[in-house]
PDB file of C-alpha atoms in Angstrom:
ATOM      1  CA  UNK A   1     289.102-104.026  31.534  1.00  0.00           C
ATOM      2  CA  UNK A   2     287.876-105.409  34.851  1.00  0.00           C
ATOM      3  CA  UNK A   3     285.980-102.193  35.343  1.00  0.00           C
ATOM      4  CA  UNK A   4     289.437-100.293  34.779  1.00  0.00           C
ATOM      5  CA  UNK A   5     290.251 -97.986  31.884  1.00  0.00           C
ATOM      6  CA  UNK A   6     291.903-100.225  29.261  1.00  0.00           C
ATOM      7  CA  UNK A   7     295.387 -97.719  28.896  1.00  0.00           C
ATOM      8  CA  UNK A   8     295.596 -97.939  32.692  1.00  0.00           C
ATOM      9  CA  UNK A   9     295.960-101.957  32.868  1.00  0.00           C
ATOM     10  CA  UNK A  10     298.230-101.881  29.858  1.00  0.00           C
ATOM     11  CA  UNK A  11     300.789 -99.229  31.547  1.00  0.00           C
ATOM     12  CA  UNK A  12     300.460-101.333  34.665  1.00  0.00           C
ATOM     13  CA  UNK A  13     301.631-104.272  32.831  1.00  0.00           C
ATOM     14  CA  UNK A  14     304.046-102.566  30.425  1.00  0.00           C
ATOM     15  CA  UNK A  15     305.783-100.817  33.516  1.00  0.00           C
ATOM     16  CA  UNK A  16     308.750 -98.548  32.043  1.00  0.00           C
ATOM     17  CA  UNK A  17     307.863 -99.713  28.582  1.00  0.00           C
ATOM     18  CA  UNK A  18     304.500 -98.002  28.901  1.00  0.00           C
ATOM     19  CA  UNK A  19     306.449 -94.638  27.492  1.00  0.00           C
ATOM     20  CA  UNK A  20     306.811 -96.057  24.199  1.00  0.00           C
ATOM     21  CA  UNK A  21     303.054 -96.793  23.561  1.00  0.00           C
ATOM     22  CA  UNK A  22     301.656 -97.322  21.088  1.00  0.00           C
ATOM     23  CA  UNK A  23     304.431 -99.256  19.552  1.00  0.00           C
ATOM     24  CA  UNK A  24     305.382-101.270  22.979  1.00  0.00           C
ATOM     25  CA  UNK A  25     301.626-102.650  23.020  1.00  0.00           C
ATOM     26  CA  UNK A  26     303.145-105.234  20.452  1.00  0.00           C
ATOM     27  CA  UNK A  27     304.769-107.017  23.245  1.00  0.00           C
ATOM     28  CA  UNK A  28     301.313-107.363  24.945  1.00  0.00           C
ATOM     29  CA  UNK A  29     298.372-108.382  22.518  1.00  0.00           C
ATOM     30  CA  UNK A  30     294.862-108.756  23.337  1.00  0.00           C
ATOM     31  CA  UNK A  31     293.467-112.226  22.985  1.00  0.00           C
ATOM     32  CA  UNK A  32     289.566-112.318  22.391  1.00  0.00           C
ATOM     33  CA  UNK A  33     288.093-115.738  23.665  1.00  0.00           C
ATOM     34  CA  UNK A  34     285.766-116.993  21.166  1.00  0.00           C
ATOM     35  CA  UNK A  35     283.020-118.484  23.271  1.00  0.00           C
ATOM     36  CA  UNK A  36     280.760-119.398  20.414  1.00  0.00           C
ATOM     37  CA  UNK A  37     282.862-122.320  19.010  1.00  0.00           C
ATOM     38  CA  UNK A  38     285.990-124.109  19.470  1.00  0.00           C
ATOM     39  CA  UNK A  39     288.338-121.882  17.632  1.00  0.00           C
ATOM     40  CA  UNK A  40     291.345-120.268  18.770  1.00  0.00           C
ATOM     41  CA  UNK A  41     291.516-117.031  20.812  1.00  0.00           C
ATOM     42  CA  UNK A  42     291.433-113.933  18.284  1.00  0.00           C
ATOM     43  CA  UNK A  43     294.342-111.689  18.538  1.00  0.00           C
ATOM     44  CA  UNK A  44     294.151-107.671  18.406  1.00  0.00           C
ATOM     45  CA  UNK A  45     297.149-105.210  18.166  1.00  0.00           C
ATOM     46  CA  UNK A  46     297.241-101.723  19.674  1.00  0.00           C
ATOM     47  CA  UNK A  47     296.927 -99.124  16.974  1.00  0.00           C
ATOM     48  CA  UNK A  48     296.666 -95.979  19.282  1.00  0.00           C
ATOM     49  CA  UNK A  49     296.269 -94.636  22.520  1.00  0.00           C
ATOM     50  CA  UNK A  50     293.760 -91.726  23.822  1.00  0.00           C
ATOM     51  CA  UNK A  51     295.778 -90.183  27.025  1.00  0.00           C
ATOM     52  CA  UNK A  52     292.588 -88.088  27.682  1.00  0.00           C
ATOM     53  CA  UNK A  53     289.949 -90.900  27.655  1.00  0.00           C
ATOM     54  CA  UNK A  54     292.632 -93.536  29.222  1.00  0.00           C
ATOM     55  CA  UNK A  55     291.528 -95.574  25.998  1.00  0.00           C
ATOM     56  CA  UNK A  56     293.124 -97.821  23.533  1.00  0.00           C
ATOM     57  CA  UNK A  57     292.450 -98.256  19.833  1.00  0.00           C
ATOM     58  CA  UNK A  58     292.823-102.023  18.555  1.00  0.00           C
ATOM     59  CA  UNK A  59     293.143-103.252  14.928  1.00  0.00           C
ATOM     60  CA  UNK A  60     289.687-104.538  14.558  1.00  0.00           C
ATOM     61  CA  UNK A  61     286.802-104.934  16.624  1.00  0.00           C
ATOM     62  CA  UNK A  62     286.500-106.065  20.161  1.00  0.00           C
ATOM     63  CA  UNK A  63     282.815-106.787  21.309  1.00  0.00           C
ATOM     64  CA  UNK A  64     281.595-105.230  24.542  1.00  0.00           C
ATOM     65  CA  UNK A  65     281.585-107.720  27.259  1.00  0.00           C
ATOM     66  CA  UNK A  66     284.279-109.983  25.743  1.00  0.00           C
ATOM     67  CA  UNK A  67     286.512-112.139  27.868  1.00  0.00           C
ATOM     68  CA  UNK A  68     290.030-110.907  26.905  1.00  0.00           C
ATOM     69  CA  UNK A  69     293.503-111.477  28.219  1.00  0.00           C
ATOM     70  CA  UNK A  70     296.847-109.993  27.811  1.00  0.00           C
ATOM     71  CA  UNK A  71     299.114-111.824  25.949  1.00  0.00           C
ATOM     72  CA  UNK A  72     303.095-111.546  26.147  1.00  0.00           C
ATOM     73  CA  UNK A  73     305.267-111.754  23.153  1.00  0.00           C
ATOM     74  CA  UNK A  74     307.880-114.390  23.235  1.00  0.00           C
ATOM     75  CA  UNK A  75     310.090-114.991  20.406  1.00  0.00           C
ATOM     76  CA  UNK A  76     310.330-118.905  20.550  1.00  0.00           C
ATOM     77  CA  UNK A  77     306.468-118.995  20.525  1.00  0.00           C
ATOM     78  CA  UNK A  78     306.216-116.673  17.601  1.00  0.00           C
ATOM     79  CA  UNK A  79     308.545-118.854  15.464  1.00  0.00           C
ATOM     80  CA  UNK A  80     306.686-122.222  16.532  1.00  0.00           C
ATOM     81  CA  UNK A  81     303.522-120.722  15.871  1.00  0.00           C
ATOM     82  CA  UNK A  82     304.538-120.164  12.188  1.00  0.00           C
ATOM     83  CA  UNK A  83     306.063-123.687  12.255  1.00  0.00           C
ATOM     84  CA  UNK A  84     302.233-124.853  13.356  1.00  0.00           C
ATOM     85  CA  UNK A  85     300.528-122.633  10.725  1.00  0.00           C
ATOM     86  CA  UNK A  86     302.716-124.741   8.030  1.00  0.00           C
ATOM     87  CA  UNK A  87     301.926-127.985   9.839  1.00  0.00           C
ATOM     88  CA  UNK A  88     297.919-127.161   9.491  1.00  0.00           C
ATOM     89  CA  UNK A  89     298.265-126.822   5.700  1.00  0.00           C
ATOM     90  CA  UNK A  90     295.900-129.023   4.002  1.00  0.00           C
ATOM     91  CA  UNK A  91     297.950-131.208   1.408  1.00  0.00           C
ATOM     92  CA  UNK A  92     295.203-133.413   0.321  1.00  0.00           C
ATOM     93  CA  UNK A  93     295.759-134.423  -3.023  1.00  0.00           C
ATOM     94  CA  UNK A  94     299.362-132.695  -3.106  1.00  0.00           C
ATOM     95  CA  UNK A  95     301.812-135.410  -4.988  1.00  0.00           C
ATOM     96  CA  UNK A  96     305.549-134.330  -5.573  1.00  0.00           C
ATOM     97  CA  UNK A  97     305.623-131.778  -7.694  1.00  0.00           C
ATOM     98  CA  UNK A  98     305.996-127.828  -7.936  1.00  0.00           C
ATOM     99  CA  UNK A  99     304.294-125.971  -5.024  1.00  0.00           C
ATOM    100  CA  UNK A 100     304.394-122.187  -3.966  1.00  0.00           C
ATOM    101  CA  UNK A 101     303.497-120.945  -0.281  1.00  0.00           C
ATOM    102  CA  UNK A 102     302.153-117.475  -0.135  1.00  0.00           C
ATOM    103  CA  UNK A 103     303.053-116.298   3.453  1.00  0.00           C
ATOM    104  CA  UNK A 104     301.198-113.397   4.740  1.00  0.00           C
ATOM    105  CA  UNK A 105     302.734-112.194   8.352  1.00  0.00           C
ATOM    106  CA  UNK A 106     301.521-109.238  10.320  1.00  0.00           C
ATOM    107  CA  UNK A 107     303.828-106.578  10.667  1.00  0.00           C
ATOM    108  CA  UNK A 108     303.488-106.667  14.345  1.00  0.00           C
ATOM    109  CA  UNK A 109     305.234-109.872  14.268  1.00  0.00           C
ATOM    110  CA  UNK A 110     307.985-108.219  12.386  1.00  0.00           C
ATOM    111  CA  UNK A 111     308.498-105.620  14.765  1.00  0.00           C
ATOM    112  CA  UNK A 112     308.546-107.787  17.721  1.00  0.00           C
ATOM    113  CA  UNK A 113     310.991-110.110  16.168  1.00  0.00           C
ATOM    114  CA  UNK A 114     313.387-107.765  14.861  1.00  0.00           C
ATOM    115  CA  UNK A 115     316.486-109.464  13.429  1.00  0.00           C
ATOM    116  CA  UNK A 116     315.164-112.845  14.533  1.00  0.00           C
ATOM    117  CA  UNK A 117     312.457-112.469  11.619  1.00  0.00           C
ATOM    118  CA  UNK A 118     314.082-114.844   9.337  1.00  0.00           C
ATOM    119  CA  UNK A 119     313.551-117.732  12.027  1.00  0.00           C
ATOM    120  CA  UNK A 120     309.888-117.710  11.551  1.00  0.00           C
ATOM    121  CA  UNK A 121     310.291-118.054   7.484  1.00  0.00           C
ATOM    122  CA  UNK A 122     312.883-120.948   8.219  1.00  0.00           C
ATOM    123  CA  UNK A 123     310.564-122.547  10.533  1.00  0.00           C
ATOM    124  CA  UNK A 124     307.971-122.637   7.608  1.00  0.00           C
ATOM    125  CA  UNK A 125     310.033-123.722   5.068  1.00  0.00           C
ATOM    126  CA  UNK A 126     311.093-126.791   7.110  1.00  0.00           C
ATOM    127  CA  UNK A 127     307.229-128.032   6.985  1.00  0.00           C
ATOM    128  CA  UNK A 128     306.678-127.528   3.566  1.00  0.00           C
ATOM    129  CA  UNK A 129     307.274-129.937   0.704  1.00  0.00           C
ATOM    130  CA  UNK A 130     310.819-130.007  -0.454  1.00  0.00           C
ATOM    131  CA  UNK A 131     311.383-127.544  -3.268  1.00  0.00           C
ATOM    132  CA  UNK A 132     308.276-125.414  -2.656  1.00  0.00           C
ATOM    133  CA  UNK A 133     308.802-121.820  -3.227  1.00  0.00           C
ATOM    134  CA  UNK A 134     307.736-119.094  -0.626  1.00  0.00           C
ATOM    135  CA  UNK A 135     306.577-115.585  -1.510  1.00  0.00           C
ATOM    136  CA  UNK A 136     304.591-113.306   1.011  1.00  0.00           C
ATOM    137  CA  UNK A 137     304.603-109.797   2.415  1.00  0.00           C
ATOM    138  CA  UNK A 138     303.906-107.869   5.899  1.00  0.00           C
ATOM    139  CA  UNK A 139     300.336-106.895   6.261  1.00  0.00           C
ATOM    140  CA  UNK A 140     298.495-104.904   9.045  1.00  0.00           C
ATOM    141  CA  UNK A 141     296.371-108.033   9.761  1.00  0.00           C
ATOM    142  CA  UNK A 142     294.798-111.078   8.027  1.00  0.00           C
ATOM    143  CA  UNK A 143     291.377-112.030   6.954  1.00  0.00           C
ATOM    144  CA  UNK A 144     291.368-115.893   7.422  1.00  0.00           C
ATOM    145  CA  UNK A 145     289.419-118.701   8.414  1.00  0.00           C
ATOM    146  CA  UNK A 146     289.817-120.424  11.862  1.00  0.00           C
ATOM    147  CA  UNK A 147     289.246-124.191  12.496  1.00  0.00           C
ATOM    148  CA  UNK A 148     285.462-123.681  11.990  1.00  0.00           C
ATOM    149  CA  UNK A 149     285.746-122.274   8.707  1.00  0.00           C
ATOM    150  CA  UNK A 150     284.660-118.731  10.057  1.00  0.00           C
ATOM    151  CA  UNK A 151     286.747-116.120   8.946  1.00  0.00           C
ATOM    152  CA  UNK A 152     288.020-113.182  11.075  1.00  0.00           C
ATOM    153  CA  UNK A 153     290.481-110.600  11.183  1.00  0.00           C
ATOM    154  CA  UNK A 154     293.456-111.644  12.926  1.00  0.00           C
ATOM    155  CA  UNK A 155     296.500-109.528  14.127  1.00  0.00           C
ATOM    156  CA  UNK A 156     299.896-110.527  14.655  1.00  0.00           C
ATOM    157  CA  UNK A 157     299.529-113.915  12.965  1.00  0.00           C
ATOM    158  CA  UNK A 158     300.927-115.493  10.013  1.00  0.00           C
ATOM    159  CA  UNK A 159     298.708-117.098   7.253  1.00  0.00           C
ATOM    160  CA  UNK A 160     299.797-119.497   4.877  1.00  0.00           C
ATOM    161  CA  UNK A 161     298.339-120.972   1.484  1.00  0.00           C
ATOM    162  CA  UNK A 162     299.922-123.569  -0.474  1.00  0.00           C
ATOM    163  CA  UNK A 163     299.152-123.736  -4.036  1.00  0.00           C
ATOM    164  CA  UNK A 164     300.344-126.810  -6.283  1.00  0.00           C
ATOM    165  CA  UNK A 165     299.419-127.800  -9.798  1.00  0.00           C
ATOM    166  CA  UNK A 166     297.607-131.153  -9.789  1.00  0.00           C
ATOM    167  CA  UNK A 167     298.811-133.843 -11.933  1.00  0.00           C
TER     168      UNK A 167
END
């Protein structure tokens, strides 16, 4: 990263918390800029570190030469992001009736949010149609389309799918 070993860069930004790598790396996920379209950045989470090579193994590909930035985990923004995901659900054709939302959240979010993890689910429920059920699980990354419709592997995200019966 900027002609420096990736692990060195992470340790610099993590400071004292660097001793907890790779777990503390969840506090600084990596965003890859998607330059070929207007989609949002793709997020990558640290899985392991290699002290000998001063390298980091991420959960997903990072193409060589990519423009990346370190992100900082923020509790409120994680919860707000879950609500935004719910607001982006396409409910075209939905009329009042039974609905269920499948919520897949990355385990990295769970680890970062800790005891506040319920807040992200509550934020989603507030946006869903009244009475909609919610089921879900934690994953190690989600494969989901971006705004362009192109699918990609995402880390530290929440993916939502709303299902209902057409009248």
